[in-house]
Amino acid sequence: MASSALQISTAISSSSSAFLGHLPTTTNNVRSSKVFLPARKHVACKCVSAPSAEQTAYKTKVTRNANMAKLQAGYLFPEIARRRSAHMSKYPDAKVISLGIGDTTEPIPDVITSAMAMRAHSLSTFEGYSGYGAEQGDKKLRAMLASTYYNDLGIEESDIFVSDGAKCDISRLQLLFGSDVKIAVQDPSYPAYVDSSVIMGQTGLFQKDIEKYWNIEYMRCVPENDFFPDLSTISQADVIFFCSPNNPTGSAATREQLTQLVQFAKDNGSIIVYDSAYAMYISDDSPKSIFEIPGAKEVAIEISSFSKYAGFTGVRLGWTVVPNELLFSDGFPVAKDFNRIVCTCFNGASNIAQAGGLACLSPEGLKAMGETVDFYKENTKIIVDTFNSLGFNVYGGKNAPYVWVQFPGRSSWDVFAEILEKAHVVTTPGSGFGPGGESFVRVSAFGHRENIFEAARRIKQLYK
Ligand SMILES: Cc1ncc(COP(=O)(O)O)c(C=O)c1O
């Protein structure tokens, strides 16, 4: 074996396959091939449920958290990165285009980075230095978030908790709710809701036959129901994770649909955790915040992020709104407990990132973010037009940077493998987002324009 590389199998353990949906069965799949990957990459992408090949002989006496053992394979996106690496090892000369993970690609507007640079430099001065900030975030930023995104919706500065991103707040919210709640998720949906629920011990084991965890309510969102669940078939859940515009389907719920959802939560005494990470991508009159719906403040929390608006996926800045009207069954304010969680688990967002957040919300910053979003929306149109011209059923794209393409009767991992193998384009298999995503792939519009055109050209070539 070469000293700089570890020979590993790209196969994942059978216990991990169910979460990742149906794995490719075709001969050109990468599942069973032996490839050489750089050792560093192997470490970064190893599966959760499979023991590491580099285990030491010495074992501690600490029992593994049984909830961790319930998780199916690695988190979806590291798994895709692993397959991308395997593909690049197999085809070292191929120019692989990644429209998979959904990471932003365009530079952060200068008006925003200049403000962060200034703040960073000021930390070298006695006047400008600051250490720990408020766990809830800078007061001015909280006030600007309230006035920019929730003006006239009755959301106050004190309802807003600035964070290091929406994904981190999903886990902090799970910690807030504890292990005794039952969650509902859109099926398909962003995997962090389900995985954090499993880790918290809210679920039973993964049921391989139906590809669902016991004690999670999967709300099927498919073209037949316009990607909005039939609420009359949904059994009671304590916490409803609802993402609009949805990742991965790209579909945004209408005002009428969200009014139904709020009423459903009220009727059942549930709390909605509304993920609006893509709200700036909305092109039609769909609500950008759950708090546009009357009565939502009594039943909803909203999480959001600068990641996909300003290219802050690496900078890390988001926020969570917990209205003071939202109460637990004993009348205790949810915000007070969330504040306690934040003060315990978090020491506040980076002061440099928060300076960037303030710049994002300045008039120039808002304009620059709008231009970034418009750039990705133009990419989306190119991808939608490409698949439409090939006769596919294409969803999403209008209100989100994701295009959801249907391949009827086919396994989404097979399609993922086919597009990677033959076009050297990375997509995301729909079944990785839940069983309702089977036979779809998600194509992300985050990419440089020339890569989007090239990917479109290769996909046309593949499916013409
Ligand atoms: C629906 C959804 N929520 C949250 C996140 C994570 O956002 P952040 O970068 O702020 O952690 C993502 C990232 O892709 C997402 O798609």
XYZ file of C-alpha atoms and ligand atoms in Angstrom:
480
model
C 0.000 0.000 0.000
C 1.304 3.452 -0.883
C 2.412 5.297 2.198
C 0.483 8.456 1.344
C -2.772 6.724 0.677
C -5.033 4.256 2.363
C -6.734 1.616 0.318
C -10.337 1.607 1.313
C -13.493 0.193 -0.063
C -16.084 2.721 -1.102
C -18.682 0.241 0.091
C -20.627 1.354 3.119
C -21.839 -1.052 5.736
C -25.171 -2.700 5.107
C -26.538 -1.088 8.221
C -25.780 2.262 6.692
C -27.339 1.702 3.332
C -30.936 2.189 4.274
C -30.586 5.788 5.382
C -28.843 6.586 2.171
C -31.683 5.106 0.214
C -31.276 2.451 -2.435
C -27.657 2.255 -3.357
C -26.665 1.834 -6.969
C -26.957 -1.676 -8.260
C -25.676 -1.085 -11.769
C -22.255 -2.289 -12.805
C -20.949 1.226 -13.226
C -21.663 2.131 -9.644
C -18.834 3.095 -7.331
C -20.122 1.173 -4.354
C -18.026 -1.905 -4.525
C -14.933 -0.651 -6.269
C -11.608 -0.461 -4.482
C -10.036 2.941 -4.833
C -7.130 4.836 -3.403
C -8.065 7.867 -1.365
C -5.725 10.220 0.420
C -5.630 9.220 4.102
C -6.765 12.674 5.252
C -9.942 12.471 3.211
C -10.740 9.033 4.492
C -10.614 10.304 8.055
C -12.873 13.255 7.264
C -15.567 11.169 5.634
C -15.725 7.944 7.583
C -19.137 6.507 8.346
C -20.616 6.937 11.788
C -21.845 3.407 12.163
C -18.803 1.584 10.804
C -15.818 1.257 13.122
C -12.677 2.973 11.908
C -10.088 0.826 10.169
C -7.467 2.649 12.227
C -8.793 1.570 15.643
C -6.229 1.225 18.358
C -6.129 -1.933 20.473
C -6.767 -0.031 23.699
C -10.451 0.502 24.511
C -11.914 2.818 27.154
C -14.700 1.677 29.465
C -17.090 4.283 28.120
C -20.206 2.819 26.529
C -21.059 4.143 23.094
C -24.140 6.374 23.031
C -26.795 3.971 21.760
C -28.497 6.775 19.846
C -25.349 7.311 17.793
C -25.426 3.658 16.851
C -28.956 4.132 15.475
C -27.740 6.614 12.858
C -27.572 5.282 9.337
C -24.104 5.790 7.824
C -22.440 9.158 7.674
C -24.292 12.388 7.303
C -25.474 12.587 3.682
C -23.159 15.330 2.447
C -19.872 13.909 3.754
C -20.946 10.654 2.103
C -21.380 12.450 -1.218
C -18.000 14.151 -0.768
C -16.527 10.705 -0.203
C -18.000 9.392 -3.448
C -16.813 12.489 -5.289
C -13.281 11.852 -4.003
C -13.505 8.224 -5.082
C -14.633 9.323 -8.532
C -11.777 11.806 -8.816
C -9.318 9.087 -7.899
C -10.807 6.895 -10.588
C -10.748 9.685 -13.197
C -7.875 11.974 -12.165
C -8.083 13.980 -15.418
C -11.832 14.572 -15.330
C -13.086 18.050 -14.480
C -15.697 17.161 -11.902
C -18.417 19.777 -11.421
C -20.079 19.778 -8.038
C -23.757 20.668 -8.018
C -24.291 18.418 -5.033
C -23.634 19.629 -1.541
C -25.213 23.049 -1.926
C -22.255 25.120 -0.843
C -22.031 28.672 -2.134
C -19.324 29.515 -4.689
C -19.392 33.231 -5.413
C -17.205 35.741 -3.545
C -18.734 37.634 -0.649
C -19.527 41.219 -1.719
C -16.763 43.660 -0.856
C -19.000 45.914 1.221
C -19.428 42.982 3.624
C -15.846 41.679 3.728
C -14.535 45.262 4.187
C -16.642 45.616 7.333
C -15.328 42.277 8.639
C -11.744 43.259 7.826
C -12.175 46.550 9.672
C -13.610 44.780 12.678
C -10.778 42.238 12.609
C -8.178 45.016 12.508
C -9.870 46.923 15.297
C -9.338 43.882 17.532
C -5.657 44.829 17.470
C -6.395 48.141 19.148
C -7.236 48.884 22.788
C -10.327 50.821 21.728
C -11.593 48.188 19.344
C -10.771 45.025 21.236
C -13.641 42.959 22.620
C -13.731 39.469 24.041
C -16.831 37.424 24.745
C -19.951 39.158 23.542
C -23.555 38.600 24.591
C -24.540 34.966 24.020
C -27.720 36.191 22.303
C -25.760 38.371 19.880
C -24.970 41.999 19.358
C -27.961 44.174 20.296
C -27.648 46.323 17.194
C -27.573 43.271 14.913
C -30.600 41.773 16.662
C -32.470 45.048 16.230
C -31.500 45.245 12.553
C -32.592 41.652 11.939
C -35.944 42.452 13.561
C -36.483 45.603 11.507
C -35.177 44.159 8.203
C -36.918 40.798 8.143
C -39.779 41.099 10.626
C -40.853 44.717 10.312
C -44.576 45.003 11.145
C -44.713 41.328 12.173
C -44.439 42.085 15.879
C -41.023 40.449 16.320
C -38.836 42.341 18.778
C -35.077 42.548 19.061
C -35.326 40.499 22.287
C -36.997 37.614 20.396
C -33.906 37.160 18.202
C -30.906 34.993 19.068
C -27.903 35.451 16.773
C -26.057 32.192 16.130
C -23.208 30.581 14.245
C -25.681 29.195 11.710
C -29.026 27.497 11.323
C -27.634 23.969 11.499
C -26.128 24.586 14.933
C -29.421 26.047 16.125
C -31.320 22.970 14.938
C -29.276 20.926 17.410
C -29.600 23.518 20.156
C -33.369 23.458 19.656
C -33.351 19.673 19.938
C -31.491 20.041 23.225
C -34.184 22.473 24.329
C -36.971 19.999 23.567
C -35.222 17.000 25.055
C -35.661 13.326 24.360
C -39.367 12.924 25.140
C -40.849 14.738 22.171
C -41.995 13.349 18.855
C -41.022 15.305 15.762
C -42.598 15.543 12.325
C -40.599 16.347 9.207
C -41.377 16.972 5.576
C -40.392 13.921 3.575
C -38.024 14.699 1.885
C -36.231 17.257 4.032
C -32.852 18.585 5.138
C -31.275 15.622 6.999
C -30.205 17.557 10.113
C -33.750 17.500 11.554
C -33.984 13.712 11.554
C -30.381 13.028 12.538
C -30.448 15.456 15.473
C -33.689 13.838 16.616
C -32.034 10.407 16.530
C -29.001 11.665 18.444
C -31.267 13.203 21.091
C -32.936 9.839 21.643
C -36.360 10.950 20.405
C -36.633 8.007 18.019
C -36.561 4.266 17.945
C -34.506 2.196 15.563
C -34.360 2.710 11.840
C -36.907 0.495 10.112
C -35.147 -0.734 7.008
C -38.277 -1.957 5.221
C -39.855 1.494 5.177
C -36.637 3.514 5.512
C -37.984 5.493 8.439
C -37.131 5.860 12.104
C -39.694 4.743 14.573
C -41.383 7.706 16.329
C -40.785 10.277 13.620
C -43.772 11.443 11.618
C -42.764 11.681 7.956
C -45.014 14.124 6.095
C -44.839 13.075 2.477
C -44.257 15.965 0.066
C -44.460 14.870 -3.553
C -45.655 16.344 -6.856
C -49.088 14.730 -6.313
C -49.743 16.929 -3.248
C -47.908 19.962 -4.600
C -45.136 19.248 -2.065
C -47.391 20.194 0.845
C -48.398 17.407 3.231
C -51.934 16.198 3.589
C -52.309 17.339 7.201
C -55.449 15.265 7.709
C -53.276 12.131 7.570
C -50.589 13.381 9.950
C -50.679 12.110 13.482
C -49.919 14.336 16.434
C -46.318 15.480 16.790
C -44.871 17.818 19.394
C -42.418 19.584 17.126
C -42.923 20.074 13.392
C -39.808 20.912 11.393
C -40.965 22.742 8.295
C -38.596 24.188 5.721
C -39.886 26.657 3.137
C -38.594 27.083 0.501
C -37.812 23.457 1.011
C -34.437 21.855 0.709
C -34.390 19.639 -1.395
C -37.632 20.046 -3.382
C -37.251 23.791 -3.889
C -40.944 24.226 -3.230
C -42.240 27.187 -1.182
C -45.481 26.893 0.771
C -48.216 29.384 -0.080
C -49.903 31.670 2.425
C -52.956 29.402 2.453
C -50.836 26.323 3.097
C -48.920 28.000 5.923
C -52.196 29.223 7.414
C -53.325 25.575 7.437
C -50.037 24.531 9.042
C -50.325 27.122 11.819
C -53.930 26.074 12.461
C -52.835 22.410 12.536
C -50.142 23.226 15.108
C -52.681 25.151 17.206
C -55.237 22.334 17.046
C -52.613 19.823 18.195
C -50.662 21.999 20.608
C -47.486 21.548 18.534
C -44.523 23.867 17.999
C -43.392 24.548 14.418
C -39.675 25.015 13.821
C -39.762 26.947 10.568
C -36.533 26.945 8.559
C -36.407 29.991 6.282
C -32.768 29.616 5.214
C -33.775 30.162 1.547
C -36.478 32.839 1.992
C -34.538 35.422 -0.033
C -34.857 33.155 -3.082
C -38.647 33.469 -3.151
C -39.799 34.984 -6.442
C -43.570 34.794 -6.015
C -45.791 36.033 -3.177
C -45.171 33.051 -0.875
C -44.488 34.235 2.696
C -40.825 34.763 3.565
C -41.451 34.240 7.270
C -43.875 32.072 9.212
C -44.657 35.152 11.291
C -46.526 36.608 8.296
C -49.252 34.144 9.280
C -51.607 35.485 11.975
C -51.259 33.539 15.209
C -47.867 32.031 14.295
C -46.093 33.728 17.204
C -47.968 31.430 19.601
C -46.860 28.251 17.829
C -43.642 28.859 15.909
C -39.898 29.350 16.105
C -38.016 30.485 12.994
C -34.414 29.653 12.118
C -32.537 31.441 9.373
C -29.060 32.175 8.119
C -26.788 34.427 6.116
C -25.175 31.323 4.550
C -27.100 31.277 1.297
C -27.785 35.023 1.109
C -24.276 36.375 1.469
C -22.032 33.343 0.970
C -21.513 32.990 4.732
C -21.325 29.165 4.673
C -17.737 29.514 5.890
C -18.092 32.749 7.877
C -20.954 31.243 9.951
C -23.807 33.517 11.011
C -27.492 32.838 11.470
C -30.333 33.614 13.807
C -33.307 32.069 15.544
C -36.527 33.832 16.452
C -38.327 32.612 19.562
C -41.315 34.922 20.170
C -42.096 35.701 23.794
C -45.716 34.627 23.143
C -44.585 30.995 22.650
C -45.254 28.977 25.801
C -44.787 25.392 26.967
C -47.801 23.475 28.283
C -47.082 24.710 31.830
C -47.066 28.317 30.649
C -43.274 28.703 30.845
C -41.862 30.865 28.009
C -39.927 28.809 25.456
C -37.581 31.759 24.885
C -36.442 31.684 28.515
C -35.383 28.053 28.231
C -33.772 28.665 24.855
C -31.840 31.533 26.381
C -30.608 29.133 29.069
C -29.535 26.608 26.400
C -27.734 29.293 24.391
C -25.946 30.602 27.501
C -24.859 27.063 28.373
C -23.895 25.728 24.946
C -22.749 28.771 23.053
C -20.554 31.768 23.756
C -21.993 34.042 21.109
C -21.328 34.377 17.390
C -17.926 35.626 16.265
C -17.641 39.400 16.621
C -16.113 39.592 13.135
C -18.969 37.592 11.609
C -21.490 39.830 13.385
C -19.805 42.918 11.907
C -20.328 41.194 8.560
C -23.989 40.617 9.462
C -24.469 44.304 10.201
C -22.894 45.147 6.832
C -25.227 42.642 5.127
C -28.194 44.560 6.498
C -26.949 48.019 5.458
C -28.621 49.381 2.285
C -25.495 48.568 0.236
C -25.237 45.112 1.819
C -28.878 44.283 1.115
C -28.407 45.326 -2.507
C -25.232 43.236 -2.802
C -26.901 40.180 -1.214
C -29.822 40.611 -3.630
C -27.383 40.545 -6.545
C -25.716 37.377 -5.231
C -29.073 35.680 -4.865
C -30.094 36.825 -8.369
C -26.900 35.334 -9.786
C -27.745 31.916 -8.334
C -31.349 32.284 -9.492
C -30.101 32.752 -13.066
C -28.071 29.554 -12.641
C -31.246 27.848 -11.479
C -33.032 28.887 -14.646
C -30.259 27.390 -16.801
C -30.562 24.074 -14.934
C -34.377 24.055 -15.093
C -34.306 24.809 -18.844
C -31.751 22.035 -19.406
C -33.839 19.311 -17.780
C -37.080 20.679 -19.265
C -35.574 20.534 -22.740
C -34.782 16.861 -22.162
C -38.389 16.115 -21.224
C -37.909 15.458 -17.501
C -40.421 16.377 -14.820
C -38.675 19.312 -13.147
C -39.736 20.882 -9.852
C -38.418 23.656 -7.622
C -36.042 26.254 -8.978
C -38.524 29.140 -8.917
C -38.243 29.986 -5.219
C -35.055 28.172 -4.266
C -31.542 27.454 -5.547
C -32.421 23.766 -5.927
C -33.883 21.908 -8.876
C -35.663 18.643 -8.131
C -35.647 16.311 -11.102
C -37.709 13.138 -11.338
C -36.448 9.898 -12.873
C -39.567 7.738 -12.614
C -38.965 4.140 -11.625
C -35.249 4.618 -11.024
C -33.237 4.556 -7.818
C -31.935 8.013 -7.033
C -28.527 6.586 -6.064
C -28.393 4.895 -9.489
C -29.123 8.203 -11.199
C -26.587 9.990 -8.984
C -23.960 7.377 -9.938
C -24.882 7.569 -13.631
C -24.563 11.360 -13.807
C -21.281 11.248 -11.893
C -19.857 8.401 -13.932
C -20.883 9.645 -17.353
C -21.007 13.441 -16.999
C -18.599 13.948 -14.082
C -21.266 16.064 -12.396
C -22.063 15.617 -8.705
C -25.754 15.878 -7.768
C -27.518 14.713 -4.615
C -29.635 11.546 -4.585
C -33.146 12.375 -3.464
C -33.496 9.345 -1.194
C -30.763 10.816 1.021
C -33.390 13.332 2.150
C -35.920 10.674 3.112
C -37.899 7.916 1.432
C -40.125 10.492 -0.297
C -37.078 11.597 -2.293
C -36.650 8.259 -4.034
C -36.418 8.518 -7.834
C -35.410 12.187 -7.664
C -32.059 13.939 -7.718
C -31.412 17.425 -6.401
C -29.316 19.696 -8.581
C -27.868 22.709 -6.804
C -27.566 26.073 -8.550
C -24.569 27.102 -6.468
C -21.742 27.235 -8.994
C -19.699 29.486 -11.221
C -21.614 30.334 -14.394
C -19.176 28.563 -16.701
C -19.509 25.388 -14.619
C -23.289 25.571 -14.785
C -23.150 25.904 -18.574
C -20.662 23.048 -18.838
C -22.727 20.810 -16.539
C -25.822 21.634 -18.617
C -23.957 20.720 -21.789
C -22.786 17.379 -20.377
C -26.225 16.504 -19.014
C -27.799 17.272 -22.406
C -25.224 15.011 -24.005
C -25.985 12.242 -21.508
C -29.775 12.272 -21.756
C -30.392 13.501 -25.324
C -32.694 23.935 5.043
C -31.378 24.279 5.606
N -31.309 24.702 6.865
C -30.131 25.002 7.424
C -28.964 24.879 6.716
C -27.660 25.175 7.384
O -27.428 26.538 7.393
P -26.161 27.135 8.121
O -25.072 27.224 7.116
O -26.636 28.472 8.581
O -25.819 26.259 9.263
C -28.994 24.452 5.404
C -27.742 24.305 4.639
O -27.663 23.815 3.562
C -30.235 24.137 4.834
O -30.324 23.692 3.587
